[in-house]
PDB file of C-alpha atoms in Angstrom:
ATOM      1  CA  MET A   1      13.258 -27.261 -11.502  1.00 86.00           C
ATOM      2  CA  ASP A   2      11.053 -29.646 -13.315  1.00 86.00           C
ATOM      3  CA  LEU A   3       8.469 -29.032 -10.405  1.00 86.00           C
ATOM      4  CA  LEU A   4       8.634 -25.248 -11.171  1.00 85.00           C
ATOM      5  CA  ARG A   5       8.412 -25.955 -14.734  1.00 83.00           C
ATOM      6  CA  GLY A   6       5.332 -27.876 -14.396  1.00 83.00           C
ATOM      7  CA  VAL A   7       3.882 -25.488 -12.791  1.00 79.00           C
ATOM      8  CA  GLN A   8       4.658 -22.700 -14.878  1.00 78.00           C
ATOM      9  CA  GLU A   9       3.415 -24.615 -18.088  1.00 78.00           C
ATOM     10  CA  GLY A  10      -0.028 -25.476 -16.547  1.00 71.00           C
ATOM     11  CA  SER A  11      -0.855 -22.363 -14.064  1.00 66.00           C
ATOM     12  CA  GLY A  12       1.862 -19.599 -15.356  1.00 72.00           C
ATOM     13  CA  ALA A  13       4.276 -17.503 -14.350  1.00 74.00           C
ATOM     14  CA  GLU A  14       3.061 -15.849 -11.537  1.00 71.00           C
ATOM     15  CA  VAL A  15       2.156 -19.259  -9.606  1.00 76.00           C
ATOM     16  CA  SER A  16       5.586 -20.693 -10.000  1.00 80.00           C
ATOM     17  CA  SER A  17       7.108 -17.695  -9.038  1.00 81.00           C
ATOM     18  CA  ARG A  18       5.243 -17.691  -5.499  1.00 79.00           C
ATOM     19  CA  ILE A  19       6.084 -21.249  -5.410  1.00 87.00           C
ATOM     20  CA  LEU A  20       9.698 -20.532  -5.864  1.00 87.00           C
ATOM     21  CA  GLN A  21       9.517 -17.865  -3.022  1.00 85.00           C
ATOM     22  CA  ARG A  22       8.542 -20.228  -0.582  1.00 88.00           C
ATOM     23  CA  LEU A  23      10.600 -22.994  -1.550  1.00 90.00           C
ATOM     24  CA  LYS A  24      13.646 -20.177  -0.933  1.00 88.00           C
ATOM     25  CA  LYS A  25      12.040 -19.716   2.536  1.00 89.00           C
ATOM     26  CA  ILE A  26      12.196 -23.436   3.475  1.00 93.00           C
ATOM     27  CA  PHE A  27      15.444 -23.649   2.334  1.00 91.00           C
ATOM     28  CA  THR A  28      16.466 -20.445   4.602  1.00 90.00           C
ATOM     29  CA  MET A  29      14.877 -21.866   7.661  1.00 91.00           C
ATOM     30  CA  ALA A  30      17.194 -25.281   6.787  1.00 93.00           C
ATOM     31  CA  ILE A  31      20.149 -23.090   6.757  1.00 92.00           C
ATOM     32  CA  ILE A  32      19.331 -21.505  10.181  1.00 92.00           C
ATOM     33  CA  LEU A  33      18.627 -25.028  11.196  1.00 93.00           C
ATOM     34  CA  LYS A  34      21.850 -25.957  10.068  1.00 92.00           C
ATOM     35  CA  LEU A  35      20.247 -28.910   7.883  1.00 94.00           C
ATOM     36  CA  ILE A  36      21.574 -27.657   4.639  1.00 93.00           C
ATOM     37  CA  LYS A  37      24.651 -25.034   4.046  1.00 91.00           C
ATOM     38  CA  ARG A  38      23.337 -23.003   0.950  1.00 91.00           C
ATOM     39  CA  ASN A  39      20.016 -22.306  -0.554  1.00 91.00           C
ATOM     40  CA  PRO A  40      19.676 -24.419  -3.840  1.00 90.00           C
ATOM     41  CA  ALA A  41      16.385 -22.335  -4.884  1.00 88.00           C
ATOM     42  CA  SER A  42      18.276 -19.169  -5.009  1.00 85.00           C
ATOM     43  CA  ASP A  43      20.054 -20.363  -8.224  1.00 82.00           C
ATOM     44  CA  LEU A  44      16.106 -20.862  -9.971  1.00 83.00           C
ATOM     45  CA  GLU A  45      15.642 -17.348  -9.963  1.00 75.00           C
ATOM     46  CA  GLY A  46      16.708 -16.372 -13.466  1.00 75.00           C
ATOM     47  CA  LEU A  47      15.833 -19.696 -15.532  1.00 78.00           C
ATOM     48  CA  LEU A  48      11.938 -19.110 -15.091  1.00 75.00           C
ATOM     49  CA  LYS A  49       9.854 -17.051 -17.036  1.00 74.00           C
ATOM     50  CA  ALA A  50       8.989 -13.730 -15.186  1.00 69.00           C
ATOM     51  CA  PRO A  51       5.606 -13.029 -14.176  1.00 63.00           C
ATOM     52  CA  ARG A  52       3.635 -10.357 -16.079  1.00 60.00           C
ATOM     53  CA  HIS A  53       2.699  -7.242 -13.325  1.00 53.00           C
ATOM     54  CA  ASN A  54      -1.033  -6.212 -14.125  1.00 52.00           C
ATOM     55  CA  HIS A  55      -1.608  -3.077 -14.847  1.00 62.00           C
ATOM     56  CA  TYR A  56      -5.425  -2.100 -13.100  1.00 74.00           C
ATOM     57  CA  LYS A  57      -7.690  -0.366 -15.152  1.00 84.00           C
ATOM     58  CA  SER A  58      -8.383   3.068 -13.738  1.00 88.00           C
ATOM     59  CA  LEU A  59     -10.922   6.028 -14.422  1.00 90.00           C
ATOM     60  CA  ASN A  60      -9.189   9.084 -15.586  1.00 91.00           C
ATOM     61  CA  GLU A  61     -10.338  12.841 -14.179  1.00 93.00           C
ATOM     62  CA  SER A  62     -12.689  13.357 -16.953  1.00 93.00           C
ATOM     63  CA  GLU A  63     -14.938  10.331 -15.424  1.00 95.00           C
ATOM     64  CA  ILE A  64     -14.899  11.037 -11.960  1.00 96.00           C
ATOM     65  CA  HIS A  65     -18.006  13.240 -12.324  1.00 95.00           C
ATOM     66  CA  GLU A  66     -20.220  10.411 -13.842  1.00 96.00           C
ATOM     67  CA  PHE A  67     -18.726   8.068 -11.595  1.00 96.00           C
ATOM     68  CA  PHE A  68     -19.930  10.192  -8.474  1.00 96.00           C
ATOM     69  CA  LYS A  69     -23.030  10.406  -9.998  1.00 96.00           C
ATOM     70  CA  ARG A  70     -23.436   6.760 -10.654  1.00 96.00           C
ATOM     71  CA  LEU A  71     -22.456   5.725  -7.229  1.00 96.00           C
ATOM     72  CA  LYS A  72     -25.147   8.674  -5.665  1.00 95.00           C
ATOM     73  CA  GLU A  73     -27.745   7.095  -7.549  1.00 95.00           C
ATOM     74  CA  TYR A  74     -27.176   3.210  -6.654  1.00 95.00           C
ATOM     75  CA  ASN A  75     -28.894   1.556  -4.336  1.00 95.00           C
ATOM     76  CA  ALA A  76     -26.790  -0.118  -2.082  1.00 93.00           C
ATOM     77  CA  ARG A  77     -25.534  -0.402   1.515  1.00 94.00           C
ATOM     78  CA  LYS A  78     -24.686   3.129   2.474  1.00 96.00           C
ATOM     79  CA  LEU A  79     -21.395   1.819   4.453  1.00 97.00           C
ATOM     80  CA  SER A  80     -20.147  -0.021   1.664  1.00 96.00           C
ATOM     81  CA  LYS A  81     -20.668   3.145  -1.109  1.00 97.00           C
ATOM     82  CA  LEU A  82     -18.749   5.399   1.948  1.00 97.00           C
ATOM     83  CA  GLY A  83     -16.008   2.949   1.490  1.00 97.00           C
ATOM     84  CA  LEU A  84     -16.155   3.286  -1.586  1.00 96.00           C
ATOM     85  CA  GLU A  85     -15.508   6.611  -1.801  1.00 97.00           C
ATOM     86  CA  LEU A  86     -13.234   6.644   1.188  1.00 97.00           C
ATOM     87  CA  ILE A  87     -10.351   4.113  -0.780  1.00 97.00           C
ATOM     88  CA  MET A  88     -10.494   7.017  -3.361  1.00 96.00           C
ATOM     89  CA  HIS A  89      -9.550   9.612  -0.711  1.00 97.00           C
ATOM     90  CA  THR A  90      -6.954   7.492   0.888  1.00 97.00           C
ATOM     91  CA  ALA A  91      -5.328   5.663  -1.891  1.00 96.00           C
ATOM     92  CA  LEU A  92      -5.401   2.406   0.290  1.00 96.00           C
ATOM     93  CA  ARG A  93      -5.537  -1.044  -0.791  1.00 93.00           C
ATOM     94  CA  THR A  94      -9.070  -2.911  -0.391  1.00 93.00           C
ATOM     95  CA  SER A  95      -7.309  -5.157   2.265  1.00 92.00           C
ATOM     96  CA  GLU A  96      -5.943  -2.195   4.171  1.00 94.00           C
ATOM     97  CA  LEU A  97      -9.463  -0.596   4.070  1.00 95.00           C
ATOM     98  CA  ARG A  98     -11.977  -3.617   4.559  1.00 95.00           C
ATOM     99  CA  LEU A  99     -10.287  -4.602   7.598  1.00 95.00           C
ATOM    100  CA  ALA A 100      -9.691  -1.236   9.426  1.00 96.00           C
ATOM    101  CA  GLU A 101     -10.466  -1.258  13.147  1.00 97.00           C
ATOM    102  CA  TRP A 102     -11.828   1.817  14.797  1.00 97.00           C
ATOM    103  CA  ASN A 103      -8.799   1.883  17.191  1.00 97.00           C
ATOM    104  CA  GLU A 104      -6.491   2.586  14.632  1.00 97.00           C
ATOM    105  CA  ILE A 105      -8.432   5.926  13.602  1.00 97.00           C
ATOM    106  CA  LYS A 106      -7.899   9.369  15.611  1.00 96.00           C
ATOM    107  CA  LEU A 107     -10.355  11.187  14.285  1.00 95.00           C
ATOM    108  CA  GLU A 108     -10.291  14.148  17.324  1.00 90.00           C
ATOM    109  CA  GLU A 109      -6.484  14.801  16.798  1.00 90.00           C
ATOM    110  CA  LYS A 110      -5.847  18.414  15.727  1.00 93.00           C
ATOM    111  CA  ASN A 111      -4.448  16.548  12.690  1.00 95.00           C
ATOM    112  CA  PRO A 112      -6.490  13.362  12.692  1.00 97.00           C
ATOM    113  CA  VAL A 113      -4.574   9.960  11.360  1.00 97.00           C
ATOM    114  CA  TRP A 114      -5.148   6.534  10.096  1.00 97.00           C
ATOM    115  CA  LYS A 115      -2.367   4.394  11.747  1.00 96.00           C
ATOM    116  CA  ILE A 116      -2.333   1.063   9.778  1.00 95.00           C
ATOM    117  CA  PRO A 117      -0.387  -1.644  11.471  1.00 93.00           C
ATOM    118  CA  GLY A 118       2.087  -3.840   9.750  1.00 89.00           C
ATOM    119  CA  GLU A 119       0.995  -6.928   9.642  1.00 90.00           C
ATOM    120  CA  ARG A 120      -2.186  -5.301   7.075  1.00 89.00           C
ATOM    121  CA  MET A 121       0.332  -3.976   4.966  1.00 89.00           C
ATOM    122  CA  LYS A 122       1.807  -5.330   2.028  1.00 82.00           C
ATOM    123  CA  MET A 123       5.131  -4.634   2.680  1.00 78.00           C
ATOM    124  CA  GLY A 124       4.996  -5.475   6.495  1.00 83.00           C
ATOM    125  CA  HIS A 125       5.627  -1.820   7.496  1.00 85.00           C
ATOM    126  CA  PRO A 126       3.194   0.376   9.553  1.00 90.00           C
ATOM    127  CA  HIS A 127       1.350   3.059   7.372  1.00 93.00           C
ATOM    128  CA  ILE A 128      -0.112   6.590   8.735  1.00 94.00           C
ATOM    129  CA  VAL A 129      -2.571   7.839   6.394  1.00 96.00           C
ATOM    130  CA  PRO A 130      -3.629  11.675   7.177  1.00 97.00           C
ATOM    131  CA  LEU A 131      -6.592  12.352   7.001  1.00 98.00           C
ATOM    132  CA  SER A 132      -8.110  15.151   4.716  1.00 97.00           C
ATOM    133  CA  LYS A 133     -11.315  17.166   5.581  1.00 97.00           C
ATOM    134  CA  GLN A 134     -13.442  14.909   3.588  1.00 97.00           C
ATOM    135  CA  ALA A 135     -11.933  11.566   4.883  1.00 98.00           C
ATOM    136  CA  VAL A 136     -12.811  12.983   7.882  1.00 98.00           C
ATOM    137  CA  HIS A 137     -16.323  13.787   7.125  1.00 97.00           C
ATOM    138  CA  ILE A 138     -16.762  10.323   5.300  1.00 98.00           C
ATOM    139  CA  LEU A 139     -15.719   8.342   8.340  1.00 98.00           C
ATOM    140  CA  LYS A 140     -17.757  10.116  10.733  1.00 97.00           C
ATOM    141  CA  GLN A 141     -20.594   9.292   8.894  1.00 97.00           C
ATOM    142  CA  ILE A 142     -19.063   5.566   8.712  1.00 98.00           C
ATOM    143  CA  GLN A 143     -19.285   5.948  12.598  1.00 97.00           C
ATOM    144  CA  VAL A 144     -22.736   6.411  12.879  1.00 97.00           C
ATOM    145  CA  ILE A 145     -23.442   2.983  11.030  1.00 97.00           C
ATOM    146  CA  SER A 146     -20.613   1.265  12.883  1.00 96.00           C
ATOM    147  CA  GLY A 147     -18.835   3.246  15.384  1.00 95.00           C
ATOM    148  CA  LEU A 148     -20.086   1.044  18.720  1.00 95.00           C
ATOM    149  CA  GLY A 149     -18.189  -2.469  16.887  1.00 95.00           C
ATOM    150  CA  ARG A 150     -14.591  -3.210  16.537  1.00 96.00           C
ATOM    151  CA  LEU A 151     -14.774  -2.926  12.807  1.00 97.00           C
ATOM    152  CA  VAL A 152     -15.303   0.160  10.577  1.00 97.00           C
ATOM    153  CA  PHE A 153     -16.270  -2.176   7.840  1.00 97.00           C
ATOM    154  CA  PRO A 154     -18.101  -5.286   9.628  1.00 97.00           C
ATOM    155  CA  GLY A 155     -20.311  -7.617   7.272  1.00 94.00           C
ATOM    156  CA  ASP A 156     -23.890  -7.309   6.996  1.00 89.00           C
ATOM    157  CA  LYS A 157     -24.647 -11.022   8.267  1.00 88.00           C
ATOM    158  CA  ASN A 158     -21.860 -11.080  10.932  1.00 92.00           C
ATOM    159  CA  PRO A 159     -20.566  -8.042  12.207  1.00 92.00           C
ATOM    160  CA  GLU A 160     -17.443  -9.742  14.034  1.00 94.00           C
ATOM    161  CA  LYS A 161     -16.610 -10.344  10.425  1.00 95.00           C
ATOM    162  CA  ALA A 162     -15.224  -7.337   7.896  1.00 95.00           C
ATOM    163  CA  ILE A 163     -16.841  -7.109   4.451  1.00 95.00           C
ATOM    164  CA  SER A 164     -15.825  -9.306   1.734  1.00 92.00           C
ATOM    165  CA  TYR A 165     -12.558  -8.343  -0.577  1.00 87.00           C
ATOM    166  CA  ASN A 166     -15.307  -8.265  -3.427  1.00 91.00           C
ATOM    167  CA  THR A 167     -17.850  -5.704  -1.746  1.00 94.00           C
ATOM    168  CA  LEU A 168     -16.239  -2.388  -3.555  1.00 95.00           C
ATOM    169  CA  ARG A 169     -15.389  -4.188  -6.703  1.00 93.00           C
ATOM    170  CA  SER A 170     -19.095  -5.668  -7.064  1.00 94.00           C
ATOM    171  CA  ILE A 171     -20.463  -2.000  -6.562  1.00 95.00           C
ATOM    172  CA  LEU A 172     -17.984  -0.607  -9.565  1.00 93.00           C
ATOM    173  CA  MET A 173     -19.346  -3.849 -11.902  1.00 93.00           C
ATOM    174  CA  ARG A 174     -22.676  -2.822 -11.026  1.00 95.00           C
ATOM    175  CA  ILE A 175     -22.752   0.726 -11.697  1.00 96.00           C
ATOM    176  CA  GLY A 176     -21.138   0.268 -15.252  1.00 94.00           C
ATOM    177  CA  TYR A 177     -17.185  -0.233 -14.727  1.00 93.00           C
ATOM    178  CA  ARG A 178     -17.092  -3.978 -15.406  1.00 89.00           C
ATOM    179  CA  GLY A 179     -13.800  -4.377 -17.260  1.00 86.00           C
ATOM    180  CA  GLU A 180     -13.002  -0.395 -17.109  1.00 89.00           C
ATOM    181  CA  ALA A 181     -11.864   0.047 -13.897  1.00 91.00           C
ATOM    182  CA  THR A 182     -10.827  -1.371 -10.745  1.00 92.00           C
ATOM    183  CA  VAL A 183     -10.643  -0.958  -7.262  1.00 93.00           C
ATOM    184  CA  HIS A 184      -7.132  -0.767  -6.680  1.00 91.00           C
ATOM    185  CA  GLY A 185      -7.300   1.560  -9.918  1.00 93.00           C
ATOM    186  CA  PHE A 186      -8.050   4.352  -8.031  1.00 95.00           C
ATOM    187  CA  ARG A 187      -4.480   4.273  -6.451  1.00 94.00           C
ATOM    188  CA  GLY A 188      -3.084   4.351  -9.941  1.00 93.00           C
ATOM    189  CA  LEU A 189      -5.075   7.454 -10.434  1.00 95.00           C
ATOM    190  CA  PHE A 190      -4.189   9.157  -7.621  1.00 96.00           C
ATOM    191  CA  SER A 191      -0.460   8.583  -8.774  1.00 93.00           C
ATOM    192  CA  THR A 192      -1.207  10.034 -11.790  1.00 93.00           C
ATOM    193  CA  SER A 193      -2.883  13.099 -11.255  1.00 95.00           C
ATOM    194  CA  ALA A 194      -0.485  13.867  -8.356  1.00 94.00           C
ATOM    195  CA  ASN A 195       2.715  13.151 -10.527  1.00 93.00           C
ATOM    196  CA  GLU A 196       1.347  15.036 -13.832  1.00 92.00           C
ATOM    197  CA  ILE A 197       0.463  18.225 -11.231  1.00 91.00           C
ATOM    198  CA  GLY A 198       3.942  18.813 -10.759  1.00 90.00           C
ATOM    199  CA  ARG A 199       3.657  19.955  -7.071  1.00 93.00           C
ATOM    200  CA  PHE A 200       4.715  16.742  -5.046  1.00 93.00           C
ATOM    201  CA  ARG A 201       7.935  15.281  -4.637  1.00 92.00           C
ATOM    202  CA  PRO A 202       7.485  11.744  -6.235  1.00 91.00           C
ATOM    203  CA  ASP A 203       9.144  10.541  -3.206  1.00 91.00           C
ATOM    204  CA  VAL A 204       6.175  11.821  -1.130  1.00 93.00           C
ATOM    205  CA  ILE A 205       3.573  10.273  -3.780  1.00 94.00           C
ATOM    206  CA  GLU A 206       5.303   7.178  -3.387  1.00 92.00           C
ATOM    207  CA  ARG A 207       5.565   7.014   0.135  1.00 92.00           C
ATOM    208  CA  GLN A 208       1.446   7.647   0.454  1.00 94.00           C
ATOM    209  CA  LEU A 209       1.225   4.423  -1.288  1.00 93.00           C
ATOM    210  CA  ALA A 210       3.241   2.658   1.282  1.00 89.00           C
ATOM    211  CA  HIS A 211       5.973   1.640  -1.648  1.00 81.00           C
ATOM    212  CA  SER A 212       8.407   1.025   1.115  1.00 63.00           C
ATOM    213  CA  PRO A 213      12.071   0.768   0.707  1.00 57.00           C
ATOM    214  CA  ARG A 214      13.934  -2.866   0.242  1.00 50.00           C
ATOM    215  CA  ASP A 215      15.888  -1.650   3.237  1.00 49.00           C
ATOM    216  CA  LYS A 216      14.566  -3.015   6.488  1.00 49.00           C
ATOM    217  CA  VAL A 217      16.310  -0.656   8.795  1.00 44.00           C
ATOM    218  CA  ARG A 218      14.872   2.240   7.064  1.00 46.00           C
ATOM    219  CA  GLY A 219      11.276   0.480   6.678  1.00 46.00           C
ATOM    220  CA  ALA A 220      10.827   0.476  10.407  1.00 49.00           C
ATOM    221  CA  TYR A 221      10.807   4.383  10.614  1.00 51.00           C
ATOM    222  CA  TYR A 222       9.612   4.962   7.114  1.00 56.00           C
ATOM    223  CA  HIS A 223       5.950   5.053   8.048  1.00 61.00           C
ATOM    224  CA  ALA A 224       6.107   8.765   9.621  1.00 71.00           C
ATOM    225  CA  GLU A 225       8.388   9.853   6.703  1.00 85.00           C
ATOM    226  CA  TYR A 226       7.356  13.340   4.860  1.00 91.00           C
ATOM    227  CA  LEU A 227       4.419  13.058   6.837  1.00 94.00           C
ATOM    228  CA  GLU A 228       3.383  16.931   6.550  1.00 95.00           C
ATOM    229  CA  GLU A 229       3.953  16.733   3.008  1.00 96.00           C
ATOM    230  CA  ARG A 230       1.656  14.068   2.545  1.00 96.00           C
ATOM    231  CA  ARG A 231      -1.007  15.809   4.783  1.00 97.00           C
ATOM    232  CA  GLU A 232      -0.785  18.536   2.112  1.00 98.00           C
ATOM    233  CA  LEU A 233      -0.799  15.887  -0.564  1.00 97.00           C
ATOM    234  CA  LEU A 234      -3.969  13.839   0.246  1.00 98.00           C
ATOM    235  CA  GLN A 235      -5.824  17.223   1.089  1.00 98.00           C
ATOM    236  CA  TRP A 236      -5.281  18.141  -2.202  1.00 98.00           C
ATOM    237  CA  TRP A 237      -6.263  14.933  -3.569  1.00 97.00           C
ATOM    238  CA  SER A 238      -9.830  15.232  -1.770  1.00 97.00           C
ATOM    239  CA  ASP A 239     -10.329  19.193  -2.762  1.00 97.00           C
ATOM    240  CA  ARG A 240      -9.566  17.822  -5.945  1.00 96.00           C
ATOM    241  CA  LEU A 241     -12.273  14.851  -6.080  1.00 96.00           C
ATOM    242  CA  GLU A 242     -14.647  17.097  -4.427  1.00 95.00           C
ATOM    243  CA  SER A 243     -14.422  19.183  -7.428  1.00 94.00           C
ATOM    244  CA  PHE A 244     -15.262  16.730  -9.962  1.00 93.00           C
ATOM    245  CA  LYS A 245     -18.605  16.487  -7.875  1.00 88.00           C
ATOM    246  CA  SER A 246     -21.626  18.832  -8.793  1.00 72.00           C
ATOM    247  CA  PRO A 247     -21.926  22.134  -7.313  1.00 69.00           C
ATOM    248  CA  ALA A 248     -24.905  20.989  -5.010  1.00 64.00           C
ATOM    249  CA  GLU A 249     -22.869  17.855  -3.472  1.00 69.00           C
ATOM    250  CA  VAL A 250     -19.781  19.981  -2.775  1.00 66.00           C
ATOM    251  CA  ILE A 251     -19.226  20.512   1.234  1.00 68.00           C
ATOM    252  CA  ASN A 252     -18.134  23.787   2.208  1.00 68.00           C
ATOM    253  CA  PHE A 253     -15.271  22.652   4.738  1.00 65.00           C
ATOM    254  CA  LYS A 254     -14.650  26.080   5.743  1.00 60.00           C
ATOM    255  CA  GLN A 255     -18.136  26.400   7.116  1.00 54.00           C
ATOM    256  CA  TYR A 256     -18.356  22.625   8.233  1.00 51.00           C
ATOM    257  CA  LYS A 257     -17.755  21.760  11.989  1.00 50.00           C
ATOM    258  CA  ALA A 258     -17.623  18.121  12.890  1.00 46.00           C
ATOM    259  CA  GLY A 259     -20.459  16.228  14.711  1.00 42.00           C
TER     260      GLY A 259
END
């Protein structure tokens, strides 16, 4: 307790909370090894300040048209700009997108999907992203750039390493959204818009955001849940994003043929 309170005073509740979680895991291992009989760290859970949960700043729908305009005009590496647009269409976390490998993405299937392994997901469970027509179109542009390699988003200097965590964030800042929007905030925009429209069940939206249940047994099968509804949801979202672009930029996907 003295240790954790000292950390809390110096570095804040978020850091002390993380250390407590580590301590609990250490003592759990000690129980498994029969070194101790109970986990003393569990008693400290309610005695520390709870960490504040940050609400990531996000654009609202009225700002999307201007965002696309600024992104198009900004002179940056094409791969990074496409990555920022793709993360909007898929509602993924930055780490889930930037570490993507081509063997996870099935563009040529009747129903294209992106299957992300559990080790890259925050909750540790595999995640399936149904790919909208717009997402497939973006990925085919990316494929021309990086399709011969392992990584979807290789670094500029070393193709065996993915782009950095700050790559997409820095574009947002440079096109004028410093302090106004974050890459993670695109997930909030997606959630807000999808919930407000009233067309999709909250469980479907939450599942697409990969907010997994605490039940480990259910979580093991959770990645494929509501898949057809989620495909409809993401296609609706991509169509909505497309509608905010200027008419000259909108692709007619009824006429568009892959390749």
